[in-house]
Amino acid sequence: MALAADGDGDGANTLSILVATDNHLGYLERDPIRGQDSFHAFTEIMQIARDRKVDMVLLGGDLFHDNKPSRKCLHQAMTILRASCLGSDPVSLEYLSDPQVDFASSSFVNYEDPNVNIGLPVFSIHGNHDDPSGDGNLSAVDMLAACGLVNYFGRQSEVERVRVSPVLLRKGETRLALYGLGNIRDERLHRTMARGNLTMCQPTEDEGRWFNLMVLHQNRVAHGPKNHIPEHFLSEFLDFVIWGHEHQCLVDPQYNHQRAFYVSQPGSSVATALSPGEAAPKHVAVLKINRRSFKLEKIRLKNVRPFVIDDVVLAAVPSLSPQSTEDEIVEYLKGKVERMLVVAQREYHEQRDGALGPQPKPLVRLRVEYSGGFESFHPQRFGLLFADRVANPRDIIYFFRKPRASTSVSTQASVASARSVAPVDALHVESLIGEFLDDSSMRMLVDLELAEAVRLFVAKGDTDAIVQSLKSTISDTQRRVLTEGVVASEEQLEARIGETRAARRRRAVESGHGGVSEIRGESVVPAVVASGRRAAVTNNDRNAIREFERIAAATSTSVTTEPVDGRDSSGSDKEADGFLPSPPPPTLGRKKRPRQPVVVASDDEEDDDIVSTAATTVKITRPSRNARTTLALALASTASVKPLSGDEIEDSEDNSLPSSIVSPPPPPAKRGRTTRARGAAPSKRAATGRGHGRGRGSVPTQRTVSLLASQMPAVSIDDDDDDDEVGESRGFGGFSLRKRK
């Protein structure tokens, strides 16, 4: 395999292919300005194929932007393909392989269908946007294939063992083995390839005379250790690789010395993100293959909306300082955007075509670093200054701060640790599924499978995903239970259901369902932290956190405050004296010391009624360091009532609890009715002051006071003008809602 020189090869033995990826038809189709950009670019691509008289078109995935494109989008896509592909032009490609293996939607290649007159064959794989899903596991590309407009290949029926068979084509003396691999989740495919479970089939006939071309749609840039596909994972017998999914245009062939093949990354034909990679000029390529040599010609697209992106650091601008007014900063940025508009117009005139008009509104992105004491302002308000001149007035400006450099290793480690901790209340909805199933009696359901169904429902719009997951679980469980013999007892049935669930969960973990990976044999649930990154909290940690919160909640509701109106706390009834505080929550990471029995006696009847209870032993799973840090951050942001330790509870001479632990209410009017009031008594002016009888200052009954006191800590609300300082409110972290003079 070698690069062909200009003019090498004759037309009878030269196979020409137009290559394009990531067309994203239907992107922002409801936008009045940018709604037709994707269709304009795709129309130009197909017109280039017709003008260059290529033998075929090869699409590298993400033909559609939405997994379920609208009818309008499908209609426009079919119209473009019909106008470009149908015709009486002869097809010079000879199809040599088995269509039952190559194509999932048809039993023959479309240009050999006697009922359809194809003049330009189109071969396409699916991407991550238009991948198969839903009822029937179909893709939007399947609909185009059923209409005879596209040859859809590269689809895999299973992901644990991937088998890629080539589409064999021949033109004269040139033989092409076309390998296609539609998008598979990167972590899953990475694991499959690392285990050696990906098989690349090679033709046995005329071995050594085939040009091996592969097209795939995966992450090429490493965003993590396993969420990309390294180039050295691909087979070394390949000659040329077309890489889809990456939107940055790197269409020029890049040689991989480790595997001895070339890689071309055409990029997207429409900008779907305001990033530097999308700002590069858009290209497609015409790949010409002659026997074992090739030549690639890149063609710049003309019907692409101009996109200019630039950065500015406010601290580096001599005319600005942190003391500059907002108007001064806005004026400087306004001049910067004006210069960017001039650049955008000049670039469009260089590639000018008539589809977008003589002067289309460009995409402009100005990334502003405002570190060093500068203040930001509302970006959308700034965009109103250019509302009629740019295509994206709402997001012209993007403010960001430069990350601070750590001064020490310990500080850097602590910052990294703090960022990697996931708050308990910031977990994904998928991570709550396991908690829900643990607390319910639905023992057949697998949390990872249900999480994957929820992801398909939310991300792909598959309304039947959850129903299909439940049906699959029930049918598989029934099949396993009934085929393993007669069930003699309920215990055997429960055991078989548990075995079935465990087997299905192992398969789900291996497949990467629900975004769950494995850490030391434990399933890990992803969580989102404040910085936007994902952290991992194990199920054992989550259960320990729930148990800790349950104990802490029970303890906090049992701790009361001291009297706040100076009343004597010595007099109480038997029912109030019998109220015992719950044990405080154990300290995480330390062994809990056994508590001694607590004895409480009534002041009225010291020798008659003695109530004693032993300390409650609480067993919880010790959370990991990640979980303990998570609890520390979560509890630090909330006002909590300090629990009492065992050392603070001492037996007095009269065997009564201190007033700081139990605050009995004032004596009731009648001996027969007792209430356990833990809050402050209402002031006298509240009963006779303004609003009495109309709901504002009315005195609540003793039963209402008891009910409210059991649900929330005590808070003293005193609107008296006197300066009483007897008793301090300790509800809500010691805050007092006293009216100040």
XYZ file of C-alpha atoms in Angstrom:
741
model
C 0.000 0.000 0.000
C 1.404 3.366 -1.014
C 0.371 6.869 -1.913
C -0.408 7.231 -5.609
C 1.303 9.991 -7.533
C -0.713 12.515 -9.492
C -2.026 10.949 -12.638
C -1.247 7.373 -11.556
C -3.800 4.788 -12.533
C -6.415 4.711 -15.230
C -10.132 5.274 -14.821
C -11.050 1.631 -15.419
C -9.037 0.474 -12.398
C -9.445 3.514 -10.137
C -12.203 3.358 -7.546
C -13.202 6.833 -6.342
C -15.069 7.396 -3.071
C -16.453 10.639 -1.655
C -15.983 10.542 2.120
C -18.017 12.614 4.613
C -18.901 12.200 8.282
C -21.109 13.810 10.928
C -23.640 15.615 8.741
C -26.099 16.041 11.658
C -29.163 16.634 9.518
C -31.853 18.414 11.522
C -29.529 20.256 13.884
C -31.385 23.343 15.180
C -34.020 22.810 12.505
C -36.436 25.071 14.409
C -33.974 27.950 14.493
C -35.113 30.619 12.004
C -31.512 31.500 11.106
C -29.513 28.253 11.397
C -32.283 25.719 10.795
C -31.254 24.873 7.206
C -27.464 24.912 7.615
C -27.099 21.132 7.860
C -29.256 20.538 4.774
C -27.371 23.151 2.716
C -24.056 21.466 3.518
C -25.371 17.961 2.780
C -26.843 19.109 -0.517
C -23.451 20.509 -1.481
C -21.748 17.230 -0.517
C -24.023 15.171 -2.723
C -23.613 17.673 -5.551
C -19.822 17.327 -5.309
C -20.241 13.570 -5.626
C -22.287 14.022 -8.792
C -19.906 16.577 -10.282
C -16.795 14.496 -9.580
C -18.522 11.368 -10.904
C -17.387 9.250 -7.978
C -18.195 5.562 -7.831
C -19.753 5.696 -4.361
C -20.341 7.873 -1.296
C -19.162 6.718 2.135
C -20.749 8.299 5.243
C -19.055 7.851 8.611
C -22.043 8.090 10.973
C -24.285 10.725 12.560
C -26.158 11.400 9.358
C -29.003 12.623 11.604
C -28.596 14.774 14.682
C -31.564 13.314 16.571
C -32.117 9.664 17.300
C -35.724 10.136 16.214
C -35.594 12.800 13.506
C -38.738 14.751 12.732
C -40.831 13.991 9.672
C -39.673 17.246 8.142
C -36.048 16.232 8.609
C -36.631 12.767 7.139
C -38.490 14.247 4.197
C -35.684 16.674 3.381
C -33.030 13.958 3.733
C -34.930 11.616 1.421
C -35.465 14.411 -1.080
C -31.741 15.199 -1.224
C -30.739 11.537 -1.532
C -33.401 10.817 -4.124
C -32.276 13.724 -6.302
C -28.625 12.654 -6.052
C -28.739 8.856 -6.043
C -31.495 7.914 -8.471
C -30.661 7.975 -12.145
C -29.635 5.970 -15.158
C -25.871 6.364 -14.724
C -24.150 2.965 -14.786
C -22.574 1.713 -11.553
C -19.135 0.247 -12.186
C -18.820 -1.478 -8.791
C -19.090 -5.249 -8.580
C -20.467 -6.546 -5.295
C -18.743 -9.797 -4.187
C -19.751 -10.530 -0.580
C -22.870 -11.890 1.127
C -25.616 -9.248 1.576
C -27.224 -11.273 4.380
C -24.076 -10.714 6.431
C -23.298 -7.157 5.370
C -26.696 -5.459 5.501
C -29.239 -5.694 8.285
C -32.085 -3.927 6.475
C -32.036 -5.634 3.073
C -30.965 -8.837 1.389
C -29.120 -7.148 -1.483
C -27.102 -4.084 -2.308
C -29.409 -1.312 -3.510
C -27.900 -0.779 -6.975
C -28.544 -4.455 -7.796
C -32.244 -4.124 -6.942
C -34.177 -4.432 -10.228
C -36.984 -2.263 -8.830
C -34.767 0.741 -8.034
C -32.614 2.610 -10.525
C -29.550 3.720 -8.547
C -26.934 5.849 -10.249
C -24.837 6.728 -7.162
C -24.481 4.138 -4.345
C -24.286 5.443 -0.784
C -22.809 3.314 2.027
C -23.278 4.457 5.611
C -22.720 3.325 9.177
C -24.565 4.729 12.201
C -23.152 7.091 14.809
C -23.928 7.802 18.431
C -26.755 10.201 17.493
C -28.626 7.905 15.091
C -27.766 4.527 16.646
C -30.358 1.702 16.743
C -32.766 1.847 19.682
C -36.397 1.446 20.629
C -38.892 -1.111 19.431
C -37.229 -3.331 16.859
C -33.805 -1.832 17.636
C -33.942 0.260 14.480
C -32.024 3.332 13.393
C -33.185 6.252 11.299
C -30.696 4.994 8.696
C -32.782 1.804 8.519
C -35.634 3.858 7.085
C -33.401 5.195 4.317
C -32.152 1.677 3.622
C -35.708 0.350 3.443
C -36.434 2.994 0.798
C -33.470 1.799 -1.247
C -31.530 5.057 -0.896
C -28.693 3.923 1.395
C -26.732 0.711 2.023
C -26.597 0.501 5.817
C -23.745 -1.671 7.130
C -21.476 -1.970 10.177
C -24.208 -2.872 12.648
C -23.425 -5.320 15.455
C -25.923 -7.658 17.079
C -23.878 -8.060 20.287
C -21.143 -6.087 21.965
C -19.399 -8.717 24.089
C -17.993 -10.354 20.950
C -17.765 -8.104 17.907
C -17.268 -9.626 14.475
C -16.597 -7.256 11.577
C -17.063 -8.703 8.095
C -15.978 -6.619 5.081
C -18.124 -5.460 2.194
C -16.192 -6.743 -0.821
C -16.232 -4.535 -3.928
C -14.273 -4.670 -7.150
C -13.654 -2.296 -10.024
C -11.337 -3.623 -12.692
C -8.088 -4.682 -11.046
C -8.870 -2.844 -7.812
C -10.344 -4.854 -4.960
C -11.760 -3.080 -1.911
C -12.493 -4.690 1.470
C -14.691 -2.124 3.245
C -14.929 -2.640 7.024
C -17.613 -0.745 8.920
C -18.121 -0.452 12.662
C -21.075 1.612 13.849
C -20.899 3.432 17.142
C -20.664 1.360 20.307
C -20.257 2.957 23.704
C -16.547 3.695 24.018
C -16.039 2.071 27.426
C -17.790 -1.070 26.255
C -15.898 -1.319 22.958
C -12.615 -0.510 24.696
C -13.157 -3.423 27.086
C -14.155 -5.741 24.235
C -11.086 -4.879 22.184
C -8.747 -5.038 25.176
C -9.945 -8.577 25.882
C -9.348 -9.588 22.278
C -13.034 -10.155 21.554
C -13.090 -8.151 18.296
C -12.617 -10.252 15.177
C -11.740 -8.732 11.803
C -12.544 -11.141 8.990
C -10.274 -11.105 5.949
C -11.025 -12.405 2.465
C -9.175 -15.610 1.718
C -9.348 -15.290 -2.054
C -6.583 -13.234 -3.648
C -5.095 -12.456 -0.253
C -2.665 -9.579 -0.449
C -4.430 -7.894 -3.372
C -7.190 -6.226 -1.342
C -7.141 -2.603 -0.250
C -8.407 -2.719 3.355
C -10.446 0.372 4.238
C -12.177 0.793 7.601
C -14.699 3.405 8.743
C -15.674 3.731 12.403
C -17.465 6.234 14.639
C -15.764 6.454 18.056
C -13.850 8.851 20.273
C -10.345 9.309 18.949
C -9.234 11.892 21.504
C -8.579 10.437 24.954
C -11.081 11.986 27.388
C -10.256 9.282 29.935
C -8.466 5.956 30.245
C -11.223 3.913 28.608
C -13.645 6.271 26.888
C -11.793 6.323 23.580
C -10.383 3.834 21.094
C -6.594 3.979 20.687
C -5.377 3.598 17.130
C -3.133 0.681 18.072
C -6.258 -1.319 18.991
C -7.087 -1.575 15.279
C -5.771 -4.408 13.141
C -2.395 -3.894 11.536
C -3.443 -5.308 8.151
C -5.596 -2.209 7.504
C -4.416 0.250 4.864
C -6.629 3.282 5.490
C -8.939 4.320 8.357
C -11.712 6.927 8.138
C -12.481 8.210 11.629
C -15.910 9.626 12.351
C -17.419 11.244 15.459
C -14.613 13.806 15.910
C -15.829 17.150 14.531
C -12.464 18.815 14.030
C -11.414 18.608 10.387
C -8.113 16.699 10.085
C -8.771 15.294 6.652
C -5.131 15.049 5.542
C -3.905 11.446 5.956
C -1.846 10.882 9.103
C 0.493 7.901 9.185
C 0.454 5.592 12.201
C 3.965 4.153 12.495
C 2.952 1.551 15.061
C 0.298 -0.059 12.850
C 1.508 1.132 9.439
C -1.790 2.569 8.198
C -3.120 6.030 7.390
C -5.900 7.806 9.308
C -8.145 10.561 7.940
C -10.597 12.531 10.084
C -12.942 14.513 7.797
C -14.832 16.167 10.661
C -18.379 17.489 10.647
C -20.061 19.419 7.864
C -22.000 21.710 10.235
C -20.916 23.366 13.476
C -22.834 21.897 16.415
C -20.709 23.513 19.147
C -19.006 26.874 19.536
C -15.553 25.375 20.071
C -12.177 25.898 18.376
C -12.382 22.511 16.654
C -15.569 23.536 14.862
C -14.058 26.815 13.663
C -11.641 25.092 11.272
C -12.666 25.129 7.594
C -15.003 22.266 6.697
C -13.856 19.725 4.112
C -14.880 16.488 2.473
C -12.501 14.139 0.695
C -12.398 12.182 -2.541
C -10.409 8.995 -1.994
C -9.098 7.376 -5.169
C -7.863 3.791 -4.903
C -5.867 2.067 -7.622
C -4.993 -1.506 -6.731
C -2.908 -1.112 -3.535
C -2.267 2.624 -3.831
C -4.450 5.572 -2.930
C -4.713 9.314 -3.363
C -6.815 11.684 -1.257
C -8.091 15.033 -2.468
C -9.730 17.348 0.062
C -12.470 19.724 -1.041
C -13.536 22.709 1.036
C -17.255 23.141 1.563
C -18.662 26.485 0.463
C -22.197 26.406 1.887
C -20.993 26.544 5.486
C -21.850 29.410 7.807
C -18.671 31.316 8.723
C -17.526 30.812 12.293
C -14.931 32.959 14.082
C -13.702 32.295 17.616
C -11.185 34.283 19.651
C -9.929 34.663 23.221
C -9.276 37.778 25.277
C -7.715 38.187 28.730
C -9.012 41.319 30.428
C -6.008 41.511 32.746
C -3.710 41.710 29.694
C -5.531 44.686 28.155
C -3.567 47.877 28.993
C -6.616 50.131 28.891
C -8.575 48.037 31.410
C -8.174 47.421 35.122
C -10.285 45.820 37.856
C -11.537 49.319 38.669
C -12.843 49.836 35.116
C -16.564 50.332 34.790
C -18.825 47.874 33.033
C -19.364 50.335 30.197
C -15.621 50.505 29.547
C -15.325 46.708 29.410
C -18.387 46.418 27.178
C -16.987 49.054 24.827
C -13.701 47.187 24.476
C -15.411 43.828 23.849
C -17.757 45.475 21.379
C -14.798 46.652 19.321
C -13.322 43.155 19.502
C -16.512 41.609 18.121
C -16.643 44.216 15.353
C -13.194 43.136 14.172
C -14.254 39.485 14.310
C -17.236 40.258 12.071
C -14.898 41.747 9.483
C -12.797 38.563 9.548
C -15.914 36.400 9.175
C -17.090 38.330 6.123
C -13.672 38.087 4.496
C -13.501 34.322 5.047
C -16.946 33.798 3.582
C -16.112 35.776 0.463
C -13.194 33.378 -0.092
C -15.494 30.329 -0.045
C -18.567 32.148 -1.283
C -21.515 30.325 -2.797
C -25.108 31.380 -3.238
C -26.929 29.027 -0.865
C -26.554 31.098 2.307
C -26.912 34.470 0.590
C -24.369 37.189 -0.183
C -23.650 38.074 3.459
C -24.918 35.413 5.882
C -24.937 36.082 9.587
C -21.780 34.491 11.001
C -21.235 32.550 14.202
C -19.106 34.567 16.626
C -17.631 33.338 19.898
C -15.493 35.504 22.175
C -14.106 33.720 25.217
C -13.302 36.241 27.941
C -11.057 35.443 30.886
C -11.945 37.809 33.718
C -9.502 36.640 36.383
C -7.670 39.170 38.509
C -10.556 41.014 40.124
C -12.669 41.747 37.052
C -16.439 41.313 37.147
C -18.606 39.677 34.493
C -21.906 40.911 33.119
C -24.940 39.346 31.464
C -23.858 37.804 28.111
C -27.334 37.913 26.578
C -27.616 41.630 27.255
C -24.361 42.109 25.371
C -25.700 39.995 22.498
C -28.553 42.434 21.947
C -25.991 44.849 20.487
C -25.466 42.402 17.575
C -28.892 40.756 17.400
C -29.355 41.573 13.705
C -25.761 40.888 12.647
C -24.804 37.484 14.093
C -26.480 34.073 14.057
C -25.930 33.418 17.777
C -26.639 36.642 19.701
C -27.472 34.794 22.931
C -24.027 33.261 23.411
C -21.457 35.525 21.798
C -19.604 36.050 25.083
C -18.324 33.205 27.230
C -16.829 34.215 30.595
C -14.387 31.990 32.448
C -11.771 32.283 35.156
C -8.276 30.890 35.038
C -7.853 28.061 37.565
C -5.711 28.976 40.524
C -2.381 27.190 40.807
C -1.853 25.209 43.994
C 0.951 26.365 46.291
C 1.684 22.980 47.822
C 1.204 19.344 47.114
C -1.061 18.898 50.118
C -3.266 21.773 49.041
C -3.460 20.412 45.521
C -4.363 16.993 46.823
C -7.034 18.427 49.097
C -8.554 20.439 46.251
C -8.600 17.380 44.015
C -10.154 15.360 46.812
C -12.812 18.002 47.436
C -13.678 18.172 43.748
C -13.967 14.407 43.469
C -16.467 14.136 46.292
C -20.074 13.836 45.265
C -22.707 15.397 47.534
C -25.424 13.023 48.552
C -28.136 15.222 47.053
C -26.356 15.604 43.673
C -26.579 12.018 42.448
C -27.969 11.175 39.045
C -31.476 9.799 38.817
C -29.981 6.522 37.605
C -28.060 6.172 40.868
C -31.293 6.426 42.840
C -32.756 3.400 41.079
C -30.630 0.989 43.093
C -31.716 2.687 46.317
C -35.348 2.459 45.255
C -35.083 -1.231 44.398
C -33.270 -2.002 47.662
C -36.098 -0.434 49.653
C -38.861 -2.168 47.683
C -39.974 -5.741 47.155
C -39.263 -5.788 43.392
C -36.502 -8.364 43.623
C -36.485 -9.408 39.958
C -35.437 -6.028 38.572
C -31.779 -5.247 37.924
C -30.784 -1.696 38.774
C -28.262 -1.341 35.948
C -30.701 -2.548 33.296
C -33.383 -0.203 34.573
C -30.858 2.658 34.629
C -29.987 1.957 30.997
C -33.685 2.028 30.105
C -34.039 5.388 31.865
C -31.046 6.716 29.913
C -32.586 5.628 26.604
C -35.895 7.184 27.622
C -34.292 10.526 28.487
C -31.395 10.809 26.022
C -32.830 9.014 22.996
C -36.536 9.740 23.435
C -37.337 6.012 23.459
C -40.712 5.921 25.206
C -40.839 2.107 25.152
C -37.403 1.526 26.674
C -38.622 0.990 30.251
C -41.506 -1.258 29.198
C -39.222 -3.364 27.007
C -36.706 -3.673 29.833
C -39.381 -4.912 32.231
C -40.706 -7.411 29.686
C -37.223 -8.725 29.029
C -36.551 -9.133 32.748
C -39.802 -10.983 33.401
C -39.478 -13.316 30.398
C -35.850 -14.163 31.163
C -36.633 -14.838 34.817
C -39.575 -17.055 33.927
C -37.508 -18.982 31.404
C -34.659 -19.602 33.839
C -36.923 -20.566 36.721
C -39.055 -22.951 34.676
C -36.203 -24.635 32.805
C -34.165 -25.515 35.896
C -36.648 -27.976 37.311
C -39.600 -28.035 39.649
C -39.672 -25.486 42.428
C -40.499 -27.246 45.672
C -40.759 -24.305 48.033
C -40.926 -20.555 48.173
C -37.332 -20.446 49.403
C -36.135 -22.239 46.262
C -38.089 -19.824 44.094
C -36.518 -16.850 45.865
C -33.077 -18.395 45.455
C -33.512 -18.927 41.712
C -34.820 -15.417 41.229
C -31.769 -14.130 43.079
C -29.421 -16.213 40.913
C -31.107 -14.937 37.765
C -30.840 -11.358 38.939
C -27.165 -11.780 39.819
C -26.410 -13.258 36.388
C -28.230 -10.440 34.596
C -26.423 -7.865 36.699
C -23.032 -9.355 35.842
C -23.890 -9.099 32.165
C -25.050 -5.509 32.661
C -21.786 -4.570 34.397
C -19.767 -6.116 31.569
C -21.878 -4.240 29.016
C -21.497 -0.924 30.851
C -25.246 -0.378 31.293
C -26.391 2.558 33.386
C -22.976 4.209 33.343
C -21.816 1.816 36.089
C -18.257 0.544 36.237
C -16.436 -1.666 38.698
C -14.002 -0.657 41.444
C -12.533 -3.574 43.381
C -15.542 -5.724 42.710
C -18.076 -3.134 43.812
C -20.532 -1.436 41.509
C -19.965 2.295 41.398
C -22.647 4.885 40.736
C -21.626 8.120 38.984
C -22.399 11.397 40.686
C -22.066 15.003 39.592
C -20.089 17.349 41.780
C -20.278 21.104 41.866
C -17.439 21.488 39.374
C -19.326 19.482 36.785
C -17.074 16.446 37.024
C -18.243 12.945 37.827
C -17.308 11.181 41.024
C -18.000 7.641 42.176
C -19.930 6.580 45.269
C -20.222 2.854 45.855
C -23.486 1.201 46.790
C -22.017 0.196 50.163
C -21.108 3.822 50.812
C -24.562 4.929 49.828
C -26.211 2.428 52.179
C -23.936 3.525 55.019
C -24.758 7.165 54.361
C -28.492 6.434 54.415
C -28.148 4.547 57.710
C -26.106 7.378 59.210
C -28.656 9.993 58.149
C -31.497 7.913 59.553
C -29.792 7.667 62.955
C -28.846 11.348 62.921
C -32.405 12.348 62.087
C -33.793 10.232 64.905
C -31.326 11.774 67.321
C -31.892 15.382 66.317
C -35.644 15.120 66.832
C -35.055 13.885 70.390
C -32.885 16.799 71.545
C -34.753 19.757 72.996
C -33.842 23.261 74.030
C -33.848 25.025 77.346
C -36.781 27.182 78.424
C -36.594 30.609 76.874
C -39.006 32.530 79.059
C -37.392 31.980 82.472
C -39.937 29.488 83.739
C -38.971 26.792 86.208
C -38.158 23.482 84.598
C -38.303 21.351 87.728
C -42.023 20.597 87.674
C -43.170 17.975 85.170
C -45.519 15.040 84.835
C -44.747 11.373 84.542
C -45.257 11.347 80.804
C -42.779 14.189 80.281
C -40.254 12.626 82.656
C -40.405 9.381 80.706
C -39.097 11.050 77.507
C -35.571 9.766 76.837
C -33.136 11.090 74.256
C -32.144 8.722 71.483
C -28.485 7.689 71.270
C -26.252 10.056 69.322
C -24.925 8.906 65.967
C -21.646 6.974 66.132
C -18.523 8.710 64.946
C -17.486 7.513 61.506
C -14.202 5.667 61.457
C -14.090 4.996 65.247
C -15.271 2.113 67.319
C -18.445 2.987 69.194
C -18.139 2.625 72.963
C -20.970 0.835 74.769
C -23.408 3.159 76.523
C -24.410 2.698 80.130
C -28.116 2.481 81.019
C -29.734 5.837 81.676
C -32.096 6.129 84.672
C -34.709 8.883 84.801
C -36.922 9.608 87.790
C -39.886 11.939 88.207
C -39.474 14.965 90.459
C -42.975 14.442 91.782
C -42.575 10.783 92.647
C -38.860 10.114 93.108
C -39.243 6.764 94.803
C -42.301 5.456 92.998
C -41.596 5.646 89.255
C -38.133 4.824 87.920
C -37.761 4.255 84.215
C -34.527 2.729 82.902
C -33.518 1.881 79.390
C -30.369 0.367 77.986
C -28.475 2.103 75.243
C -29.449 1.069 71.753
C -26.690 -0.671 69.813
C -26.531 0.586 66.254
C -24.591 -1.296 63.598
C -23.721 0.486 60.415
C -21.282 -0.233 57.632
C -18.239 1.967 57.815
C -18.250 4.142 54.695
C -15.130 4.665 52.668
C -13.018 7.796 52.879
C -14.865 9.148 49.833
C -18.196 8.705 51.579
C -16.950 10.223 54.838
C -15.734 13.303 52.996
C -19.069 13.434 51.198
C -20.882 13.440 54.539
C -18.625 16.148 55.898
C -19.352 18.449 52.976
C -23.057 17.700 53.030
C -23.456 18.240 56.786
C -21.314 21.375 56.847
C -23.766 23.212 54.602
C -26.768 22.609 56.839
C -27.612 23.822 60.349
C -27.573 20.856 62.690
C -28.342 20.278 66.356
C -25.305 19.091 68.210
C -25.928 15.585 69.623
C -24.814 14.701 73.102
C -22.149 12.113 73.672
C -22.303 9.445 76.290
C -19.812 11.247 78.502
C -22.108 14.247 78.871
C -24.917 12.213 80.430
C -24.258 11.795 84.131
C -26.429 10.422 86.882
C -27.433 13.056 89.444
C -28.450 12.444 93.041
C -32.136 12.426 92.131
C -31.552 10.310 88.978
C -32.951 13.041 86.730
C -31.596 14.258 83.404
C -30.044 17.742 83.186
C -32.203 20.509 81.900
C -30.015 20.840 78.827
C -31.178 17.413 77.709
C -34.857 17.445 78.594
C -36.804 20.655 79.057
C -40.208 19.915 80.581
C -43.059 22.212 79.645
C -44.791 24.581 82.029
C -47.397 22.995 84.299
C -50.661 22.506 82.448
C -53.950 23.886 83.676
C -55.306 20.429 84.338
C -53.479 17.488 85.879
C -55.146 15.037 83.526
C -53.805 16.618 80.296
C -50.091 16.660 79.745
C -48.100 17.787 76.772
C -44.484 17.392 75.810
C -43.620 20.912 74.712
C -40.060 21.323 73.530
C -40.288 24.822 72.121
C -40.801 28.236 73.565
C -44.127 29.169 75.064
C -46.036 31.879 73.233
C -45.641 35.367 74.649
C -48.531 36.977 76.512
C -48.838 39.827 74.016
C -49.348 37.262 71.279
C -52.611 36.279 72.927
C -53.987 39.736 73.433
C -52.160 41.806 70.869
C -53.058 42.841 67.361
C -54.403 40.095 65.152
C -55.760 37.888 67.920
C -58.631 35.791 66.624
C -57.787 36.407 62.964
C -55.003 33.854 62.655
C -51.978 36.133 63.101
C -51.542 36.324 66.853
C -53.808 33.609 68.120
C -52.451 31.248 70.750
C -51.991 27.698 69.486
C -53.411 24.921 71.585
C -51.223 22.640 73.626
C -51.832 19.785 71.165
C -50.775 21.971 68.246
C -47.660 23.050 70.103
C -46.785 19.431 70.773
C -47.287 18.474 67.130
C -45.168 21.337 65.839
C -42.485 20.745 68.415
C -42.086 17.143 67.297
C -41.418 18.224 63.720
C -38.959 21.110 64.019
C -36.418 22.573 66.460
C -37.519 25.285 68.815
C -37.245 28.946 67.820
C -38.070 31.854 70.077
C -40.207 34.472 68.364
C -40.483 37.364 70.772
C -41.904 40.706 69.762
C -41.960 42.127 73.285
C -40.425 45.524 73.783
C -38.958 44.475 77.105
C -35.334 43.501 77.313
C -35.654 40.033 78.763
C -32.503 38.009 78.361
C -33.593 34.944 80.264
C -33.091 31.790 78.224
C -31.310 31.573 74.897
C -32.893 30.069 71.841
C -30.816 27.317 70.315
C -33.002 26.343 67.411
C -31.639 26.737 63.870
C -28.032 26.878 64.958
C -28.521 29.397 67.788
C -30.315 32.050 65.746
C -32.971 34.125 67.527
C -35.793 35.727 65.596
C -36.170 38.431 68.239
C -37.435 41.783 67.051
C -34.721 44.360 67.510
C -35.442 47.892 68.707
